[in-house]
mmCIF file of C-alpha atoms in Angstrom:
data_model
loop_
_atom_site.group_PDB
_atom_site.id
_atom_site.type_symbol
_atom_site.label_atom_id
_atom_site.label_comp_id
_atom_site.label_asym_id
_atom_site.label_seq_id
_atom_site.Cartn_x
_atom_site.Cartn_y
_atom_site.Cartn_z
ATOM 1 C CA MET A 1 12.039 -21.200 -5.915
ATOM 2 C CA ASN A 2 10.997 -19.106 -2.925
ATOM 3 C CA ALA A 3 7.389 -17.901 -2.821
ATOM 4 C CA PRO A 4 7.026 -14.100 -3.066
ATOM 5 C CA VAL A 5 6.517 -12.325 0.239
ATOM 6 C CA ARG A 6 2.923 -11.122 0.638
ATOM 7 C CA PRO A 7 2.421 -7.358 1.087
ATOM 8 C CA ASP A 8 0.593 -7.836 4.390
ATOM 9 C CA GLU A 9 3.521 -9.854 5.742
ATOM 10 C CA THR A 10 5.959 -7.178 4.588
ATOM 11 C CA LEU A 11 3.842 -4.532 6.290
ATOM 12 C CA ARG A 12 3.707 -6.452 9.568
ATOM 13 C CA ALA A 13 7.470 -6.901 9.466
ATOM 14 C CA ALA A 14 7.940 -3.183 8.828
ATOM 15 C CA LEU A 15 5.700 -2.353 11.795
ATOM 16 C CA ALA A 16 7.399 -4.770 14.182
ATOM 17 C CA GLY A 17 9.934 -2.386 15.691
ATOM 18 C CA LEU A 18 7.821 0.736 15.984
ATOM 19 C CA LEU A 19 7.163 0.559 19.715
ATOM 20 C CA ASP A 20 10.744 -0.232 20.718
ATOM 21 C CA GLY A 21 11.681 2.188 23.463
ATOM 22 C CA LEU A 22 8.162 3.572 23.844
ATOM 23 C CA PRO A 23 6.819 3.073 27.406
ATOM 24 C CA PRO A 24 3.765 0.767 27.337
ATOM 25 C CA ARG A 25 1.672 3.271 29.318
ATOM 26 C CA GLN A 26 2.404 6.028 26.821
ATOM 27 C CA ALA A 27 1.456 3.727 23.930
ATOM 28 C CA SER A 28 -1.773 2.717 25.673
ATOM 29 C CA GLN A 29 -2.780 6.337 26.319
ATOM 30 C CA ALA A 30 -2.147 7.243 22.690
ATOM 31 C CA VAL A 31 -4.208 4.265 21.534
ATOM 32 C CA GLU A 32 -7.122 5.223 23.798
ATOM 33 C CA ARG A 33 -7.184 8.737 22.383
ATOM 34 C CA LEU A 34 -6.977 7.415 18.837
ATOM 35 C CA ILE A 35 -9.852 5.004 19.469
ATOM 36 C CA ALA A 36 -12.016 7.967 20.541
ATOM 37 C CA SER A 37 -11.104 9.828 17.341
ATOM 38 C CA TYR A 38 -11.726 6.746 15.191
ATOM 39 C CA ARG A 39 -15.200 6.344 16.679
ATOM 40 C CA GLY A 40 -16.225 9.810 15.627
ATOM 41 C CA ALA A 41 -15.048 12.457 18.074
ATOM 42 C CA THR A 42 -15.749 16.062 17.115
ATOM 43 C CA PRO A 43 -13.183 17.332 14.568
ATOM 44 C CA THR A 44 -10.548 19.699 15.946
ATOM 45 C CA ASP A 45 -8.107 22.190 14.485
ATOM 46 C CA ALA A 46 -5.119 20.041 15.466
ATOM 47 C CA PRO A 47 -3.840 16.914 13.713
ATOM 48 C CA ILE A 48 -5.026 13.733 15.409
ATOM 49 C CA LEU A 49 -1.504 12.303 15.071
ATOM 50 C CA ARG A 50 0.655 14.775 16.982
ATOM 51 C CA ASP A 51 4.076 13.189 17.460
ATOM 52 C CA ARG A 52 6.170 10.066 16.948
ATOM 53 C CA ALA A 53 4.545 8.277 19.909
ATOM 54 C CA ASP A 54 1.068 8.909 18.526
ATOM 55 C CA VAL A 55 2.075 7.732 15.077
ATOM 56 C CA ALA A 56 3.744 4.581 16.367
ATOM 57 C CA ALA A 57 0.634 3.717 18.391
ATOM 58 C CA TYR A 58 -1.591 4.513 15.408
ATOM 59 C CA ALA A 59 0.434 2.344 13.053
ATOM 60 C CA ALA A 60 0.332 -0.588 15.477
ATOM 61 C CA TYR A 61 -3.365 -0.117 16.259
ATOM 62 C CA ARG A 62 -4.859 0.859 12.894
ATOM 63 C CA MET A 63 -2.562 0.348 9.932
ATOM 64 C CA PRO A 64 -3.031 -3.429 9.443
ATOM 65 C CA ALA A 65 -6.831 -3.068 9.692
ATOM 66 C CA THR A 66 -6.929 -0.080 7.331
ATOM 67 C CA PHE A 67 -4.759 -1.979 4.867
ATOM 68 C CA GLU A 68 -7.096 -5.003 4.854
ATOM 69 C CA ALA A 69 -10.275 -2.908 4.542
ATOM 70 C CA VAL A 70 -8.909 -0.807 1.686
ATOM 71 C CA ARG A 71 -7.475 -3.867 -0.051
ATOM 72 C CA SER A 72 -10.916 -5.530 0.098
ATOM 73 C CA ALA A 73 -12.469 -2.455 -1.524
ATOM 74 C CA MET A 74 -9.714 -2.320 -4.150
ATOM 75 C CA GLU A 75 -10.141 -5.981 -5.044
ATOM 76 C CA ALA A 76 -13.890 -5.463 -5.561
ATOM 77 C CA PHE A 77 -13.115 -2.448 -7.739
ATOM 78 C CA ALA A 78 -10.543 -4.409 -9.762
ATOM 79 C CA ASP A 79 -13.111 -7.187 -10.351
ATOM 80 C CA ALA A 80 -15.495 -4.589 -11.827
ATOM 81 C CA ALA A 81 -12.781 -3.066 -14.040
ATOM 82 C CA PRO A 82 -10.450 -5.978 -14.886
ATOM 83 C CA GLU A 83 -8.714 -4.221 -17.788
ATOM 84 C CA TRP A 84 -7.931 -1.025 -15.874
ATOM 85 C CA VAL A 85 -4.720 -0.410 -13.947
ATOM 86 C CA PRO A 86 -4.071 2.965 -12.264
ATOM 87 C CA GLY A 87 -1.073 4.786 -13.648
ATOM 88 C CA ASP A 88 -0.830 7.085 -10.646
ATOM 89 C CA HIS A 89 -2.499 7.402 -7.254
ATOM 90 C CA VAL A 90 -3.266 10.169 -4.765
ATOM 91 C CA ASP A 91 -4.120 9.096 -1.204
ATOM 92 C CA VAL A 92 -5.857 11.936 0.659
ATOM 93 C CA GLY A 93 -5.469 11.851 4.431
ATOM 94 C CA GLY A 94 -3.248 8.824 3.956
ATOM 95 C CA GLY A 95 -1.192 9.246 7.128
ATOM 96 C CA THR A 96 1.335 6.422 7.234
ATOM 97 C CA GLY A 97 0.291 5.144 3.794
ATOM 98 C CA ALA A 98 -1.909 2.093 4.400
ATOM 99 C CA ALA A 99 -3.971 2.760 1.247
ATOM 100 C CA ALA A 100 -0.815 3.048 -0.852
ATOM 101 C CA TRP A 101 0.170 -0.393 0.424
ATOM 102 C CA ALA A 102 -3.312 -1.706 -0.436
ATOM 103 C CA VAL A 103 -3.152 -0.350 -3.987
ATOM 104 C CA SER A 104 0.288 -1.896 -4.503
ATOM 105 C CA ALA A 105 -1.125 -5.215 -3.248
ATOM 106 C CA THR A 106 -3.984 -5.051 -5.778
ATOM 107 C CA TRP A 107 -2.134 -3.998 -8.941
ATOM 108 C CA ASP A 108 1.411 -5.103 -9.717
ATOM 109 C CA GLY A 109 4.169 -2.700 -10.597
ATOM 110 C CA GLU A 110 5.375 0.683 -9.433
ATOM 111 C CA ARG A 111 3.422 3.910 -9.953
ATOM 112 C CA PRO A 112 3.775 7.509 -8.825
ATOM 113 C CA VAL A 113 1.951 7.966 -5.515
ATOM 114 C CA THR A 114 1.215 11.117 -3.530
ATOM 115 C CA VAL A 115 0.195 10.696 0.102
ATOM 116 C CA VAL A 116 -1.398 13.877 1.462
ATOM 117 C CA ASP A 117 -1.823 14.413 5.193
ATOM 118 C CA TRP A 118 -1.713 17.220 7.728
ATOM 119 C CA ALA A 119 0.329 15.314 10.311
ATOM 120 C CA GLU A 120 4.044 15.593 9.541
ATOM 121 C CA PRO A 121 4.991 12.778 11.989
ATOM 122 C CA ALA A 122 2.628 10.400 10.167
ATOM 123 C CA LEU A 123 4.155 11.263 6.798
ATOM 124 C CA ASP A 124 7.670 10.801 8.207
ATOM 125 C CA LEU A 125 6.854 7.388 9.596
ATOM 126 C CA GLY A 126 4.975 6.416 6.428
ATOM 127 C CA ARG A 127 8.102 7.207 4.420
ATOM 128 C CA GLU A 128 10.143 5.049 6.788
ATOM 129 C CA ILE A 129 7.764 2.084 6.571
ATOM 130 C CA ALA A 130 7.381 2.359 2.773
ATOM 131 C CA ALA A 131 11.114 1.747 2.348
ATOM 132 C CA ALA A 132 10.333 -1.942 2.955
ATOM 133 C CA ASN A 133 8.008 -2.121 -0.087
ATOM 134 C CA PRO A 134 9.759 -2.040 -3.512
ATOM 135 C CA ALA A 135 6.481 -0.971 -5.166
ATOM 136 C CA LEU A 136 6.453 2.238 -3.096
ATOM 137 C CA LYS A 137 9.723 3.721 -4.264
ATOM 138 C CA ASP A 138 8.060 6.604 -6.106
ATOM 139 C CA VAL A 139 6.008 8.180 -3.311
ATOM 140 C CA ARG A 140 5.723 11.878 -2.533
ATOM 141 C CA TRP A 141 4.752 12.593 1.081
ATOM 142 C CA GLN A 142 2.939 15.938 1.041
ATOM 143 C CA ARG A 143 1.860 17.900 4.104
ATOM 144 C CA SER A 144 -1.403 19.763 3.517
ATOM 145 C CA ARG A 145 -4.583 20.615 5.368
ATOM 146 C CA ILE A 146 -7.438 18.330 4.276
ATOM 147 C CA GLY A 147 -10.668 20.120 3.445
ATOM 148 C CA ALA A 148 -12.062 22.933 1.349
ATOM 149 C CA ALA A 149 -8.644 24.476 0.670
ATOM 150 C CA LEU A 150 -7.179 21.256 -0.753
ATOM 151 C CA THR A 151 -6.526 21.176 -4.495
ATOM 152 C CA LEU A 152 -5.802 17.938 -6.326
ATOM 153 C CA GLU A 153 -3.992 17.507 -9.614
ATOM 154 C CA SER A 154 -5.399 15.172 -12.261
ATOM 155 C CA THR A 155 -4.730 11.530 -11.443
ATOM 156 C CA ASP A 156 -6.023 8.065 -12.227
ATOM 157 C CA LEU A 157 -7.012 7.071 -8.690
ATOM 158 C CA VAL A 158 -7.902 8.972 -5.531
ATOM 159 C CA THR A 159 -8.363 7.090 -2.263
ATOM 160 C CA VAL A 160 -9.914 8.587 0.878
ATOM 161 C CA SER A 161 -9.857 6.089 3.741
ATOM 162 C CA TYR A 162 -11.028 6.740 7.310
ATOM 163 C CA VAL A 163 -10.836 10.495 6.721
ATOM 164 C CA LEU A 164 -14.371 11.844 6.260
ATOM 165 C CA ASN A 165 -15.205 11.206 9.924
ATOM 166 C CA GLU A 166 -12.457 13.694 10.883
ATOM 167 C CA LEU A 167 -13.899 16.538 8.779
ATOM 168 C CA THR A 168 -16.725 19.025 9.094
ATOM 169 C CA ALA A 169 -19.661 18.593 6.708
ATOM 170 C CA PRO A 170 -18.524 21.430 4.372
ATOM 171 C CA ASP A 171 -14.996 20.009 4.238
ATOM 172 C CA ARG A 172 -16.341 16.514 3.478
ATOM 173 C CA THR A 173 -18.346 17.896 0.573
ATOM 174 C CA ALA A 174 -15.388 19.881 -0.742
ATOM 175 C CA LEU A 175 -13.053 16.886 -0.525
ATOM 176 C CA VAL A 176 -15.391 14.518 -2.391
ATOM 177 C CA ASP A 177 -15.990 17.141 -5.085
ATOM 178 C CA ALA A 178 -12.244 17.743 -5.444
ATOM 179 C CA ALA A 179 -11.602 14.016 -5.779
ATOM 180 C CA ALA A 180 -14.359 13.699 -8.399
ATOM 181 C CA ALA A 181 -12.920 16.603 -10.400
ATOM 182 C CA ALA A 182 -9.363 15.238 -10.342
ATOM 183 C CA ALA A 183 -9.680 11.472 -10.718
ATOM 184 C CA GLN A 184 -10.761 8.791 -13.134
ATOM 185 C CA ALA A 185 -11.583 6.541 -10.165
ATOM 186 C CA VAL A 186 -12.390 7.265 -6.512
ATOM 187 C CA VAL A 187 -12.461 4.787 -3.635
ATOM 188 C CA ILE A 188 -13.754 5.945 -0.242
ATOM 189 C CA VAL A 189 -13.613 3.788 2.895
ATOM 190 C CA GLU A 190 -15.151 4.637 6.275
ATOM 191 C CA PRO A 191 -15.768 2.745 9.538
ATOM 192 C CA GLY A 192 -18.537 0.154 9.267
ATOM 193 C CA THR A 193 -20.898 2.055 11.558
ATOM 194 C CA PRO A 194 -24.249 3.729 10.808
ATOM 195 C CA ASP A 195 -22.494 7.110 10.730
ATOM 196 C CA GLY A 196 -19.701 5.789 8.526
ATOM 197 C CA TYR A 197 -22.248 4.342 6.103
ATOM 198 C CA ALA A 198 -24.141 7.647 6.040
ATOM 199 C CA ARG A 199 -20.957 9.472 5.060
ATOM 200 C CA VAL A 200 -20.278 6.924 2.328
ATOM 201 C CA ILE A 201 -23.807 7.317 0.957
ATOM 202 C CA GLU A 202 -23.410 11.102 0.869
ATOM 203 C CA ALA A 203 -20.144 10.701 -1.036
ATOM 204 C CA ARG A 204 -21.685 8.087 -3.349
ATOM 205 C CA ASP A 205 -24.518 10.461 -4.265
ATOM 206 C CA ARG A 206 -22.058 13.249 -5.052
ATOM 207 C CA LEU A 207 -19.917 10.973 -7.213
ATOM 208 C CA ILE A 208 -22.965 9.837 -9.210
ATOM 209 C CA THR A 209 -24.043 13.454 -9.677
ATOM 210 C CA ALA A 210 -20.526 14.175 -10.977
ATOM 211 C CA GLY A 211 -20.946 11.503 -13.652
ATOM 212 C CA PHE A 212 -19.304 8.499 -11.997
ATOM 213 C CA HIS A 213 -20.455 4.887 -12.328
ATOM 214 C CA ILE A 214 -20.558 2.751 -9.171
ATOM 215 C CA ALA A 215 -18.210 -0.211 -9.463
ATOM 216 C CA ALA A 216 -18.582 -1.670 -5.948
ATOM 217 C CA PRO A 217 -20.007 -2.717 -3.609
ATOM 218 C CA CYS A 218 -23.359 -1.842 -5.187
ATOM 219 C CA PRO A 219 -24.449 -3.773 -8.301
ATOM 220 C CA HIS A 220 -26.052 -0.560 -9.613
ATOM 221 C CA SER A 221 -25.756 3.236 -9.586
ATOM 222 C CA ALA A 222 -29.349 3.784 -8.435
ATOM 223 C CA ALA A 223 -30.378 4.833 -4.937
ATOM 224 C CA CYS A 224 -29.428 2.493 -2.105
ATOM 225 C CA PRO A 225 -32.420 0.230 -1.318
ATOM 226 C CA ILE A 226 -31.790 0.448 2.440
ATOM 227 C CA ALA A 227 -34.382 2.742 4.032
ATOM 228 C CA PRO A 228 -32.521 5.502 5.921
ATOM 229 C CA GLY A 229 -32.257 4.774 9.618
ATOM 230 C CA THR A 230 -33.321 1.113 9.349
ATOM 231 C CA ASP A 231 -29.968 -0.524 8.628
ATOM 232 C CA TRP A 232 -26.557 0.193 7.159
ATOM 233 C CA CYS A 233 -24.402 -1.442 4.496
ATOM 234 C CA HIS A 234 -21.017 -2.591 5.733
ATOM 235 C CA PHE A 235 -18.557 -5.427 5.289
ATOM 236 C CA SER A 236 -15.830 -7.234 7.184
ATOM 237 C CA ALA A 237 -12.148 -7.903 6.562
ATOM 238 C CA ARG A 238 -10.172 -10.367 8.663
ATOM 239 C CA VAL A 239 -6.961 -8.909 10.064
ATOM 240 C CA SER A 240 -4.045 -11.023 11.254
ATOM 241 C CA ARG A 241 -2.704 -9.582 14.467
ATOM 242 C CA SER A 242 1.000 -9.703 15.220
ATOM 243 C CA SER A 243 2.258 -10.009 18.791
ATOM 244 C CA LEU A 244 2.948 -6.271 18.651
ATOM 245 C CA HIS A 245 -0.607 -5.577 17.536
ATOM 246 C CA ARG A 246 -2.018 -7.724 20.361
ATOM 247 C CA GLN A 247 0.237 -5.972 22.879
ATOM 248 C CA VAL A 248 -1.030 -2.538 21.882
ATOM 249 C CA LYS A 249 -4.721 -3.434 21.573
ATOM 250 C CA GLY A 250 -5.001 -6.087 24.275
ATOM 251 C CA GLY A 251 -6.521 -9.538 23.887
ATOM 252 C CA SER A 252 -5.026 -12.822 22.759
ATOM 253 C CA LEU A 253 -6.758 -13.769 19.493
ATOM 254 C CA ALA A 254 -4.561 -14.104 16.416
ATOM 255 C CA TYR A 255 -7.064 -12.151 14.330
ATOM 256 C CA GLU A 256 -9.843 -9.587 14.444
ATOM 257 C CA ASP A 257 -12.584 -8.539 12.033
ATOM 258 C CA GLU A 258 -12.475 -4.983 10.727
ATOM 259 C CA LYS A 259 -15.941 -3.623 9.844
ATOM 260 C CA PHE A 260 -16.000 -1.010 7.088
ATOM 261 C CA SER A 261 -18.263 0.728 4.575
ATOM 262 C CA TYR A 262 -17.034 1.818 1.170
ATOM 263 C CA VAL A 263 -17.809 3.017 -2.326
ATOM 264 C CA ALA A 264 -15.692 2.563 -5.450
ATOM 265 C CA ALA A 265 -16.638 4.578 -8.523
ATOM 266 C CA ALA A 266 -15.191 5.404 -11.949
ATOM 267 C CA ARG A 267 -15.736 7.811 -14.821
ATOM 268 C CA PHE A 268 -15.195 4.983 -17.309
ATOM 269 C CA PRO A 269 -17.534 2.004 -17.919
ATOM 270 C CA VAL A 270 -17.448 -0.689 -15.241
ATOM 271 C CA ALA A 271 -19.066 -4.107 -14.819
ATOM 272 C CA PRO A 272 -20.307 -4.309 -11.223
ATOM 273 C CA ALA A 273 -21.303 -7.619 -9.675
ATOM 274 C CA PRO A 274 -24.789 -8.870 -10.621
ATOM 275 C CA SER A 275 -25.473 -8.944 -6.883
ATOM 276 C CA ARG A 276 -23.449 -8.828 -3.681
ATOM 277 C CA VAL A 277 -23.615 -10.738 -0.403
ATOM 278 C CA VAL A 278 -24.364 -8.039 2.188
ATOM 279 C CA ARG A 279 -24.505 -10.157 5.346
ATOM 280 C CA ARG A 280 -22.494 -13.082 6.620
ATOM 281 C CA PRO A 281 -23.920 -16.210 4.905
ATOM 282 C CA GLN A 282 -25.911 -18.510 7.176
ATOM 283 C CA ILE A 283 -24.816 -22.108 6.630
ATOM 284 C CA ARG A 284 -27.364 -24.653 7.795
ATOM 285 C CA LYS A 285 -27.790 -28.372 7.241
ATOM 286 C CA GLY A 286 -28.124 -28.838 3.511
ATOM 287 C CA GLN A 287 -28.691 -25.152 2.713
ATOM 288 C CA VAL A 288 -27.093 -21.714 2.690
ATOM 289 C CA LEU A 289 -29.006 -18.462 3.226
ATOM 290 C CA LEU A 290 -27.626 -15.477 1.335
ATOM 291 C CA ASP A 291 -28.720 -11.866 1.827
ATOM 292 C CA LEU A 292 -28.154 -10.087 -1.483
ATOM 293 C CA CYS A 293 -28.211 -6.566 -2.845
ATOM 294 C CA GLU A 294 -29.367 -6.894 -6.450
ATOM 295 C CA THR A 295 -29.357 -4.846 -9.631
ATOM 296 C CA GLU A 296 -33.049 -3.813 -9.576
ATOM 297 C CA PRO A 297 -32.111 -2.368 -6.954
ATOM 298 C CA SER A 298 -33.491 -4.457 -4.119
ATOM 299 C CA LEU A 299 -32.520 -6.485 -1.072
ATOM 300 C CA ARG A 300 -33.450 -10.164 -1.113
ATOM 301 C CA ARG A 301 -32.692 -13.365 0.779
ATOM 302 C CA THR A 302 -32.150 -16.455 -1.324
ATOM 303 C CA THR A 303 -31.770 -20.058 -0.162
ATOM 304 C CA VAL A 304 -29.335 -22.363 -1.966
ATOM 305 C CA THR A 305 -29.672 -26.089 -1.242
ATOM 306 C CA LYS A 306 -27.745 -29.254 -2.070
ATOM 307 C CA ARG A 307 -29.967 -29.979 -5.046
ATOM 308 C CA HIS A 308 -28.580 -26.852 -6.712
ATOM 309 C CA GLY A 309 -25.286 -28.684 -7.225
ATOM 310 C CA ASP A 310 -22.321 -26.462 -8.026
ATOM 311 C CA LEU A 311 -24.234 -23.363 -6.962
ATOM 312 C CA TYR A 312 -24.594 -24.884 -3.489
ATOM 313 C CA LYS A 313 -20.854 -25.559 -3.322
ATOM 314 C CA ALA A 314 -20.217 -21.947 -4.325
ATOM 315 C CA ALA A 315 -22.667 -20.707 -1.694
ATOM 316 C CA ARG A 316 -20.882 -22.660 1.045
ATOM 317 C CA ASP A 317 -17.640 -20.931 0.016
ATOM 318 C CA ALA A 318 -19.228 -17.480 -0.319
ATOM 319 C CA ASP A 319 -18.192 -14.804 2.112
ATOM 320 C CA TRP A 320 -19.681 -11.541 3.303
ATOM 321 C CA GLY A 321 -18.958 -8.926 0.640
ATOM 322 C CA ASP A 322 -18.474 -11.374 -2.244
ATOM 323 C CA ALA A 323 -20.028 -10.939 -5.666
ATOM 324 C CA TRP A 324 -22.834 -13.394 -6.352
ATOM 325 C CA PRO A 325 -22.934 -15.643 -8.223
ATOM 326 C CA PRO A 326 -19.230 -16.357 -8.641
ATOM 327 C CA SER A 327 -17.992 -15.758 -12.177
ATOM 328 C CA GLY A 328 -19.150 -18.482 -14.549
ATOM 329 C CA SER A 329 -21.498 -20.196 -12.099
ATOM 330 C CA GLY A 330 -24.792 -19.218 -13.706
ATOM 331 C CA PRO A 331 -27.737 -17.048 -12.686
ATOM 332 C CA THR A 332 -27.983 -15.005 -9.493
ATOM 333 C CA SER A 333 -30.934 -16.991 -8.167
ATOM 334 C CA PRO A 334 -31.068 -20.749 -7.688
ATOM 335 C CA PRO A 335 -33.382 -22.635 -10.063
ATOM 336 C CA SER A 336 -37.032 -22.750 -9.039
ATOM 337 C CA ALA A 337 -38.209 -25.799 -7.180
#
């Protein structure tokens, strides 16, 4: 029996022919402009993705990384709400549909999906790429300005990924409030930068005020224990890079690490992780150092050594962003000496 094809492999295959016929210089120029926008350029009154060349460059440059970041956030959300499956999904600012792919990779089955974006070329290409994914047969690609004028119908899940950085402060507020009013669950993903984290925290506060419970990454719905301006909470997702991806972005490595910040919240009860690994674990001889965000809330470093047995084995396998301890492995902290 053949193994099922993974969604990320299907996505890479669907992206493979996008730059056929597009001059390399034109693709490179589009990528450079998109990188500037991704890093937080001042919002404009024109769509960032203007034409087919822009969208093809965007899809090659950003779509695999966006997919992996959103899928990581979705998996953390699903762990906190294991009995819940979204019946429908609205992806705001979804462009070519990476978040729709991530949702379909997290929960089996088809569901009605609406991808809302201002850029018609992105929606057109998203529709074309989605034809390769059987789970995305029921997708409506809707052109609409994102911001204060946007209205959302009631839905189970709203995703907003890599969008808030493109909006003015009033439009960001309006979008988060609209998502909170429409959805049973909201997942917001931003670049893993200090500014991206600040936007996520603003959205998190508004969702809590609207009555949502934080499912991930935080193990609590209290204030973030990070003192403003001293640090920022972010995570990392490993992205496999196709030859096409390497051609567009440059470099020769077969992978890259996508840094992102996120919040996943729900109106219904959730069971967040007892604590979460918020930095890459430091593996040393006979011990593992874990930086944890805990329920209290607080930030704490714990050291797990060989004498802690199975907990030590789990710590060696732990990754940045994981819940801690792994399910069924006992208390958050190692036993006292």
